[in-house]
Amino acid sequence: AALAGCGSSDKLIMGTNAAFPPFEYTTSQGLVGEFDGIDVAIANKIAENVGKELQIEDMEFDGLVASVSTGKVDMVVAGMTATDERKQSVDFSDPYYVASQVIVVAPDNTDITSAEDLKNDKTVGVVLGYTGDNIVTNDLQLAEDKVTRANRGIDIVQDVKNGKLDAVVIDSATGKALAEKNGLKIVEDPQAFETEEYAIAVKKGNTELLDKINETLSEMKASGEIEQLAMEYDEK
Ligand code: GLN
């Protein structure tokens, strides 16, 4: 029987922003079409469990919560932190990954060694609507003209590389992957940046799909599969 909690009959539609390696990115030969990453692998298992084919909708991160709450997509799998603010609009699964924010700087940068240093007139990039945006805007309260907000993590890190920005605040695993790729450096500040839990979002009240998601996640956690995926994709 078709799962009532899903919009279309034979497809499970995942919304994501595929500019967030190692969780979701595009590549010539991905797991699902051009899409690959830890989240894509997890979503594939969920689709299997639900008995549907996974379909991926790539969109701006900032629009994901609205897309799932209006039913345009069935679930959001996007390295999304389960924040209290988002919980007002969507329901979240159990957490599947713990992250924190990091600061990406040029390899020769010596004057940014903590989040506090960003307040010294530094130009800082974030991705619009990410938790990193929230931190520089609300916690650090950086001046508006010092903050650049981009739509894609991949793009904003380029601006540190070409010297347009002093730093980018972004999630740990993604920051590390992008820093490595671009010859940049990571600054960690566990004191300033609290840990965040990634979870999968569904439309409020869609318990049927949420139960299936939690069932899949708990199986994948128990078997060590999620940890293994994290290690595997870290090396890609
Ligand atoms: N974890 C961050 C957030 O939820 C970034 C997620 C992402 O870019 N995919 O805001």
PDB file of C-alpha atoms and ligand atoms in Angstrom:
ATOM      1  CA  ALA A   1       0.000   0.000   0.000  1.00  0.00           C
ATOM      2  CA  ALA A   2       1.142   3.539  -0.663  1.00  0.00           C
ATOM      3  CA  LEU A   3       2.430   5.438   2.316  1.00  0.00           C
ATOM      4  CA  ALA A   4      -0.169   8.068   3.079  1.00  0.00           C
ATOM      5  CA  GLY A   5       2.434  10.450   4.413  1.00  0.00           C
ATOM      6  CA  CYS A   6       4.060  10.935   1.027  1.00  0.00           C
ATOM      7  CA  GLY A   7       2.970  13.366  -1.633  1.00  0.00           C
ATOM      8  CA  SER A   8       3.452  11.343  -4.781  1.00  0.00           C
ATOM      9  CA  SER A   9       2.592   7.690  -5.130  1.00  0.00           C
ATOM     10  CA  ASP A  10       5.744   5.892  -6.228  1.00  0.00           C
ATOM     11  CA  LYS A  11       8.389   8.448  -5.301  1.00  0.00           C
ATOM     12  CA  LEU A  12       9.810   9.708  -2.036  1.00  0.00           C
ATOM     13  CA  ILE A  13      10.874  13.292  -2.630  1.00  0.00           C
ATOM     14  CA  MET A  14      13.857  14.639  -0.729  1.00  0.00           C
ATOM     15  CA  GLY A  15      14.594  18.346  -0.639  1.00  0.00           C
ATOM     16  CA  THR A  16      18.211  19.387  -0.199  1.00  0.00           C
ATOM     17  CA  ASN A  17      20.851  21.956  -1.079  1.00  0.00           C
ATOM     18  CA  ALA A  18      23.528  19.937  -2.867  1.00  0.00           C
ATOM     19  CA  ALA A  19      26.432  22.284  -2.136  1.00  0.00           C
ATOM     20  CA  PHE A  20      27.304  20.826   1.231  1.00  0.00           C
ATOM     21  CA  PRO A  21      29.935  18.092   0.985  1.00  0.00           C
ATOM     22  CA  PRO A  22      30.312  15.464   2.415  1.00  0.00           C
ATOM     23  CA  PHE A  23      26.547  15.406   3.103  1.00  0.00           C
ATOM     24  CA  GLU A  24      25.253  16.336  -0.354  1.00  0.00           C
ATOM     25  CA  TYR A  25      26.982  17.402  -3.512  1.00  0.00           C
ATOM     26  CA  THR A  26      26.857  16.784  -7.229  1.00  0.00           C
ATOM     27  CA  THR A  27      29.320  14.662  -9.143  1.00  0.00           C
ATOM     28  CA  SER A  28      29.453  13.007 -12.575  1.00  0.00           C
ATOM     29  CA  GLN A  29      28.396   9.632 -11.197  1.00  0.00           C
ATOM     30  CA  GLY A  30      26.474   9.951  -7.965  1.00  0.00           C
ATOM     31  CA  LEU A  31      24.498   7.487  -5.878  1.00  0.00           C
ATOM     32  CA  VAL A  32      21.242   8.921  -7.211  1.00  0.00           C
ATOM     33  CA  GLY A  33      21.772  10.534 -10.606  1.00  0.00           C
ATOM     34  CA  GLU A  34      24.287  13.324 -10.133  1.00  0.00           C
ATOM     35  CA  PHE A  35      23.730  13.458  -6.365  1.00  0.00           C
ATOM     36  CA  ASP A  36      25.990  11.878  -3.783  1.00  0.00           C
ATOM     37  CA  GLY A  37      26.876  12.206  -0.107  1.00  0.00           C
ATOM     38  CA  ILE A  38      26.086  10.896   3.374  1.00  0.00           C
ATOM     39  CA  ASP A  39      22.539  12.296   3.308  1.00  0.00           C
ATOM     40  CA  VAL A  40      21.863  10.805  -0.114  1.00  0.00           C
ATOM     41  CA  ALA A  41      22.944   7.383   1.164  1.00  0.00           C
ATOM     42  CA  ILE A  42      20.704   7.723   4.237  1.00  0.00           C
ATOM     43  CA  ALA A  43      17.758   8.932   2.152  1.00  0.00           C
ATOM     44  CA  ASN A  44      18.194   5.959  -0.175  1.00  0.00           C
ATOM     45  CA  LYS A  45      17.770   3.606   2.787  1.00  0.00           C
ATOM     46  CA  ILE A  46      14.673   5.461   3.914  1.00  0.00           C
ATOM     47  CA  ALA A  47      13.201   5.192   0.407  1.00  0.00           C
ATOM     48  CA  GLU A  48      13.957   1.480   0.423  1.00  0.00           C
ATOM     49  CA  ASN A  49      12.220   1.109   3.776  1.00  0.00           C
ATOM     50  CA  VAL A  50       9.184   3.008   2.493  1.00  0.00           C
ATOM     51  CA  GLY A  51       9.191   1.027  -0.759  1.00  0.00           C
ATOM     52  CA  LYS A  52       9.571   4.016  -3.038  1.00  0.00           C
ATOM     53  CA  GLU A  53      12.066   5.463  -5.447  1.00  0.00           C
ATOM     54  CA  LEU A  54      14.099   8.386  -4.136  1.00  0.00           C
ATOM     55  CA  GLN A  55      13.754  11.634  -6.060  1.00  0.00           C
ATOM     56  CA  ILE A  56      15.981  14.589  -5.163  1.00  0.00           C
ATOM     57  CA  GLU A  57      15.006  18.243  -5.468  1.00  0.00           C
ATOM     58  CA  ASP A  58      18.017  20.558  -5.238  1.00  0.00           C
ATOM     59  CA  MET A  59      17.106  24.054  -4.034  1.00  0.00           C
ATOM     60  CA  GLU A  60      18.336  26.958  -1.949  1.00  0.00           C
ATOM     61  CA  PHE A  61      18.821  26.039   1.689  1.00  0.00           C
ATOM     62  CA  ASP A  62      16.718  28.962   2.789  1.00  0.00           C
ATOM     63  CA  GLY A  63      13.633  27.559   1.037  1.00  0.00           C
ATOM     64  CA  LEU A  64      13.793  23.991   2.367  1.00  0.00           C
ATOM     65  CA  VAL A  65      11.639  24.423   5.462  1.00  0.00           C
ATOM     66  CA  ALA A  66       8.861  26.046   3.428  1.00  0.00           C
ATOM     67  CA  SER A  67       9.065  23.321   0.771  1.00  0.00           C
ATOM     68  CA  VAL A  68       8.472  20.517   3.223  1.00  0.00           C
ATOM     69  CA  SER A  69       5.822  22.330   5.202  1.00  0.00           C
ATOM     70  CA  THR A  70       3.823  23.060   2.042  1.00  0.00           C
ATOM     71  CA  GLY A  71       4.237  19.473   0.833  1.00  0.00           C
ATOM     72  CA  LYS A  72       6.392  20.243  -2.205  1.00  0.00           C
ATOM     73  CA  VAL A  73       8.880  17.694  -0.902  1.00  0.00           C
ATOM     74  CA  ASP A  74       8.286  14.808   1.522  1.00  0.00           C
ATOM     75  CA  MET A  75      11.384  15.294   3.653  1.00  0.00           C
ATOM     76  CA  VAL A  76      14.387  17.550   4.013  1.00  0.00           C
ATOM     77  CA  VAL A  77      17.718  15.734   4.289  1.00  0.00           C
ATOM     78  CA  ALA A  78      20.270  18.519   4.177  1.00  0.00           C
ATOM     79  CA  GLY A  79      22.613  18.397   7.150  1.00  0.00           C
ATOM     80  CA  MET A  80      19.907  20.475   8.745  1.00  0.00           C
ATOM     81  CA  THR A  81      20.328  21.349  12.402  1.00  0.00           C
ATOM     82  CA  ALA A  82      17.183  20.727  14.445  1.00  0.00           C
ATOM     83  CA  THR A  83      16.840  24.226  15.878  1.00  0.00           C
ATOM     84  CA  ASP A  84      14.001  25.404  18.119  1.00  0.00           C
ATOM     85  CA  GLU A  85      13.076  27.993  15.539  1.00  0.00           C
ATOM     86  CA  ARG A  86      12.694  25.403  12.757  1.00  0.00           C
ATOM     87  CA  LYS A  87      10.766  23.102  15.122  1.00  0.00           C
ATOM     88  CA  GLN A  88       7.956  25.639  15.017  1.00  0.00           C
ATOM     89  CA  SER A  89       7.476  24.926  11.306  1.00  0.00           C
ATOM     90  CA  VAL A  90       8.437  21.260  10.816  1.00  0.00           C
ATOM     91  CA  ASP A  91       8.824  18.008  12.741  1.00  0.00           C
ATOM     92  CA  PHE A  92      12.319  16.549  13.084  1.00  0.00           C
ATOM     93  CA  SER A  93      13.500  12.944  13.214  1.00  0.00           C
ATOM     94  CA  ASP A  94      15.910  11.654  15.826  1.00  0.00           C
ATOM     95  CA  PRO A  95      19.352  13.216  15.337  1.00  0.00           C
ATOM     96  CA  TYR A  96      21.844  11.357  13.119  1.00  0.00           C
ATOM     97  CA  TYR A  97      24.987  13.499  13.267  1.00  0.00           C
ATOM     98  CA  VAL A  98      26.603  15.917  15.694  1.00  0.00           C
ATOM     99  CA  ALA A  99      28.406  18.931  14.254  1.00  0.00           C
ATOM    100  CA  SER A 100      29.571  22.372  15.267  1.00  0.00           C
ATOM    101  CA  GLN A 101      30.582  25.519  13.421  1.00  0.00           C
ATOM    102  CA  VAL A 102      34.180  26.217  12.388  1.00  0.00           C
ATOM    103  CA  ILE A 103      35.940  29.259  10.914  1.00  0.00           C
ATOM    104  CA  VAL A 104      37.630  28.861   7.524  1.00  0.00           C
ATOM    105  CA  VAL A 105      40.557  31.265   6.947  1.00  0.00           C
ATOM    106  CA  ALA A 106      43.538  31.636   4.608  1.00  0.00           C
ATOM    107  CA  PRO A 107      46.492  29.364   5.438  1.00  0.00           C
ATOM    108  CA  ASP A 108      48.696  32.314   6.404  1.00  0.00           C
ATOM    109  CA  ASN A 109      46.058  34.024   8.568  1.00  0.00           C
ATOM    110  CA  THR A 110      47.285  34.522  12.138  1.00  0.00           C
ATOM    111  CA  ASP A 111      44.910  37.154  13.513  1.00  0.00           C
ATOM    112  CA  ILE A 112      41.780  34.991  13.632  1.00  0.00           C
ATOM    113  CA  THR A 113      42.186  32.334  16.322  1.00  0.00           C
ATOM    114  CA  SER A 114      38.717  32.505  17.893  1.00  0.00           C
ATOM    115  CA  ALA A 115      35.156  33.586  17.151  1.00  0.00           C
ATOM    116  CA  GLU A 116      35.785  36.716  19.206  1.00  0.00           C
ATOM    117  CA  ASP A 117      38.498  37.812  16.722  1.00  0.00           C
ATOM    118  CA  LEU A 118      35.836  38.083  14.000  1.00  0.00           C
ATOM    119  CA  LYS A 119      34.547  41.184  15.771  1.00  0.00           C
ATOM    120  CA  ASN A 120      37.765  43.050  14.948  1.00  0.00           C
ATOM    121  CA  ASP A 121      36.498  44.492  11.664  1.00  0.00           C
ATOM    122  CA  LYS A 122      36.775  41.179   9.824  1.00  0.00           C
ATOM    123  CA  THR A 123      34.799  40.474   6.687  1.00  0.00           C
ATOM    124  CA  VAL A 124      32.896  37.253   7.256  1.00  0.00           C
ATOM    125  CA  GLY A 125      30.937  35.012   4.902  1.00  0.00           C
ATOM    126  CA  VAL A 126      28.087  32.669   5.804  1.00  0.00           C
ATOM    127  CA  VAL A 127      25.425  30.782   3.929  1.00  0.00           C
ATOM    128  CA  LEU A 128      22.040  32.491   4.062  1.00  0.00           C
ATOM    129  CA  GLY A 129      19.787  30.845   6.624  1.00  0.00           C
ATOM    130  CA  TYR A 130      22.386  28.415   7.978  1.00  0.00           C
ATOM    131  CA  THR A 131      22.992  28.192  11.692  1.00  0.00           C
ATOM    132  CA  GLY A 132      26.308  29.947  10.950  1.00  0.00           C
ATOM    133  CA  ASP A 133      24.319  32.973   9.730  1.00  0.00           C
ATOM    134  CA  ASN A 134      22.403  32.952  12.990  1.00  0.00           C
ATOM    135  CA  ILE A 135      25.627  32.865  15.014  1.00  0.00           C
ATOM    136  CA  VAL A 136      27.379  35.791  13.303  1.00  0.00           C
ATOM    137  CA  THR A 137      24.174  37.828  13.176  1.00  0.00           C
ATOM    138  CA  ASN A 138      22.663  37.160  16.605  1.00  0.00           C
ATOM    139  CA  ASP A 139      25.397  35.752  18.861  1.00  0.00           C
ATOM    140  CA  LEU A 140      28.456  37.658  17.635  1.00  0.00           C
ATOM    141  CA  GLN A 141      26.350  40.595  16.386  1.00  0.00           C
ATOM    142  CA  LEU A 142      28.778  41.476  13.598  1.00  0.00           C
ATOM    143  CA  ALA A 143      28.120  44.743  11.764  1.00  0.00           C
ATOM    144  CA  GLU A 144      25.835  44.208   8.763  1.00  0.00           C
ATOM    145  CA  ASP A 145      28.373  45.649   6.296  1.00  0.00           C
ATOM    146  CA  LYS A 146      30.967  43.082   7.380  1.00  0.00           C
ATOM    147  CA  VAL A 147      28.805  40.057   6.649  1.00  0.00           C
ATOM    148  CA  THR A 148      28.321  38.503   3.222  1.00  0.00           C
ATOM    149  CA  ARG A 149      25.513  35.969   2.821  1.00  0.00           C
ATOM    150  CA  ALA A 150      25.739  33.478  -0.024  1.00  0.00           C
ATOM    151  CA  ASN A 151      23.419  30.760  -1.209  1.00  0.00           C
ATOM    152  CA  ARG A 152      25.989  27.987  -1.446  1.00  0.00           C
ATOM    153  CA  GLY A 153      28.747  26.856   0.908  1.00  0.00           C
ATOM    154  CA  ILE A 154      30.959  25.888  -2.004  1.00  0.00           C
ATOM    155  CA  ASP A 155      30.858  29.435  -3.438  1.00  0.00           C
ATOM    156  CA  ILE A 156      31.412  31.454  -0.289  1.00  0.00           C
ATOM    157  CA  VAL A 157      34.561  29.536   0.644  1.00  0.00           C
ATOM    158  CA  GLN A 158      36.019  30.616  -2.728  1.00  0.00           C
ATOM    159  CA  ASP A 159      35.910  34.198  -1.462  1.00  0.00           C
ATOM    160  CA  VAL A 160      38.337  33.345   1.340  1.00  0.00           C
ATOM    161  CA  LYS A 161      40.604  31.732  -1.217  1.00  0.00           C
ATOM    162  CA  ASN A 162      40.615  34.779  -3.503  1.00  0.00           C
ATOM    163  CA  GLY A 163      41.009  37.196  -0.593  1.00  0.00           C
ATOM    164  CA  LYS A 164      37.579  38.854  -0.799  1.00  0.00           C
ATOM    165  CA  LEU A 165      36.693  37.681   2.705  1.00  0.00           C
ATOM    166  CA  ASP A 166      38.743  37.160   5.872  1.00  0.00           C
ATOM    167  CA  ALA A 167      36.722  34.198   7.067  1.00  0.00           C
ATOM    168  CA  VAL A 168      33.713  31.941   6.547  1.00  0.00           C
ATOM    169  CA  VAL A 169      31.700  30.427   9.396  1.00  0.00           C
ATOM    170  CA  ILE A 170      30.298  27.058   8.348  1.00  0.00           C
ATOM    171  CA  ASP A 171      29.549  23.531   9.669  1.00  0.00           C
ATOM    172  CA  SER A 172      32.553  21.455  10.747  1.00  0.00           C
ATOM    173  CA  ALA A 173      32.571  18.525   8.319  1.00  0.00           C
ATOM    174  CA  THR A 174      31.764  20.753   5.339  1.00  0.00           C
ATOM    175  CA  GLY A 175      34.260  23.404   6.440  1.00  0.00           C
ATOM    176  CA  LYS A 176      36.971  20.799   6.682  1.00  0.00           C
ATOM    177  CA  ALA A 177      36.152  19.263   3.315  1.00  0.00           C
ATOM    178  CA  LEU A 178      36.072  22.639   1.551  1.00  0.00           C
ATOM    179  CA  ALA A 179      39.203  23.925   3.339  1.00  0.00           C
ATOM    180  CA  GLU A 180      41.143  20.873   2.306  1.00  0.00           C
ATOM    181  CA  LYS A 181      40.008  21.191  -1.276  1.00  0.00           C
ATOM    182  CA  ASN A 182      40.952  24.870  -1.477  1.00  0.00           C
ATOM    183  CA  GLY A 183      44.155  24.883   0.578  1.00  0.00           C
ATOM    184  CA  LEU A 184      42.574  26.861   3.430  1.00  0.00           C
ATOM    185  CA  LYS A 185      42.790  26.533   7.199  1.00  0.00           C
ATOM    186  CA  ILE A 186      40.240  25.709   9.891  1.00  0.00           C
ATOM    187  CA  VAL A 187      39.923  27.511  13.226  1.00  0.00           C
ATOM    188  CA  GLU A 188      37.865  25.735  15.885  1.00  0.00           C
ATOM    189  CA  ASP A 189      36.353  27.454  18.890  1.00  0.00           C
ATOM    190  CA  PRO A 190      34.287  24.943  20.878  1.00  0.00           C
ATOM    191  CA  GLN A 191      33.671  27.543  23.547  1.00  0.00           C
ATOM    192  CA  ALA A 192      31.868  29.895  21.169  1.00  0.00           C
ATOM    193  CA  PHE A 193      30.184  27.315  18.965  1.00  0.00           C
ATOM    194  CA  GLU A 194      27.799  24.876  20.610  1.00  0.00           C
ATOM    195  CA  THR A 195      27.287  21.440  19.129  1.00  0.00           C
ATOM    196  CA  GLU A 196      24.411  21.031  16.692  1.00  0.00           C
ATOM    197  CA  GLU A 197      22.393  17.951  15.844  1.00  0.00           C
ATOM    198  CA  TYR A 198      21.450  17.152  12.268  1.00  0.00           C
ATOM    199  CA  ALA A 199      18.006  15.664  11.771  1.00  0.00           C
ATOM    200  CA  ILE A 200      15.553  15.008   8.935  1.00  0.00           C
ATOM    201  CA  ALA A 201      12.530  17.297   8.647  1.00  0.00           C
ATOM    202  CA  VAL A 202       9.006  16.316   7.612  1.00  0.00           C
ATOM    203  CA  LYS A 203       5.750  18.232   7.402  1.00  0.00           C
ATOM    204  CA  LYS A 204       4.241  18.811  10.841  1.00  0.00           C
ATOM    205  CA  GLY A 205       2.069  15.864  11.797  1.00  0.00           C
ATOM    206  CA  ASN A 206       3.452  13.449   9.182  1.00  0.00           C
ATOM    207  CA  THR A 207       4.089  10.756  11.794  1.00  0.00           C
ATOM    208  CA  GLU A 208       3.732   7.937   9.283  1.00  0.00           C
ATOM    209  CA  LEU A 209       6.822   8.994   7.345  1.00  0.00           C
ATOM    210  CA  LEU A 210       8.621  10.184  10.489  1.00  0.00           C
ATOM    211  CA  ASP A 211       8.251   6.738  12.092  1.00  0.00           C
ATOM    212  CA  LYS A 212       9.766   5.106   9.018  1.00  0.00           C
ATOM    213  CA  ILE A 213      12.625   7.603   9.016  1.00  0.00           C
ATOM    214  CA  ASN A 214      13.379   6.996  12.700  1.00  0.00           C
ATOM    215  CA  GLU A 215      13.186   3.250  12.171  1.00  0.00           C
ATOM    216  CA  THR A 216      15.739   3.483   9.349  1.00  0.00           C
ATOM    217  CA  LEU A 217      18.028   5.795  11.303  1.00  0.00           C
ATOM    218  CA  SER A 218      17.995   3.589  14.361  1.00  0.00           C
ATOM    219  CA  GLU A 219      18.848   0.525  12.254  1.00  0.00           C
ATOM    220  CA  MET A 220      21.663   2.415  10.552  1.00  0.00           C
ATOM    221  CA  LYS A 221      23.005   3.651  13.880  1.00  0.00           C
ATOM    222  CA  ALA A 222      22.844   0.210  15.497  1.00  0.00           C
ATOM    223  CA  SER A 223      24.684  -1.423  12.600  1.00  0.00           C
ATOM    224  CA  GLY A 224      27.372   1.271  12.606  1.00  0.00           C
ATOM    225  CA  GLU A 225      26.405   2.213   9.052  1.00  0.00           C
ATOM    226  CA  ILE A 226      26.097   5.943   9.676  1.00  0.00           C
ATOM    227  CA  GLU A 227      29.523   6.120  11.270  1.00  0.00           C
ATOM    228  CA  GLN A 228      30.928   4.152   8.386  1.00  0.00           C
ATOM    229  CA  LEU A 229      29.332   6.485   5.842  1.00  0.00           C
ATOM    230  CA  ALA A 230      30.795   9.488   7.666  1.00  0.00           C
ATOM    231  CA  MET A 231      34.268   7.961   7.488  1.00  0.00           C
ATOM    232  CA  GLU A 232      33.905   6.850   3.907  1.00  0.00           C
ATOM    233  CA  TYR A 233      32.715  10.221   2.612  1.00  0.00           C
ATOM    234  CA  ASP A 234      35.324  12.052   4.652  1.00  0.00           C
ATOM    235  CA  GLU A 235      37.961  10.467   2.469  1.00  0.00           C
ATOM    236  CA  LYS A 236      36.320  11.300  -0.859  1.00  0.00           C
TER     237      LYS A 236
HETATM  238  N1  GLN B   1      23.651  22.718   9.765  1.00  0.00           N
HETATM  239  C1  GLN B   1      23.461  23.983   9.165  1.00  0.00           C
HETATM  240  C2  GLN B   1      22.040  24.410   9.305  1.00  0.00           C
HETATM  241  O1  GLN B   1      21.196  23.621   9.569  1.00  0.00           O
HETATM  242  C3  GLN B   1      23.861  23.982   7.686  1.00  0.00           C
HETATM  243  C4  GLN B   1      23.146  22.975   6.898  1.00  0.00           C
HETATM  244  C5  GLN B   1      23.381  23.022   5.404  1.00  0.00           C
HETATM  245  O2  GLN B   1      23.878  23.875   4.827  1.00  0.00           O
HETATM  246  N2  GLN B   1      23.015  22.085   4.665  1.00  0.00           N
HETATM  247  O3  GLN B   1      21.730  25.556   9.166  1.00  0.00           O
END
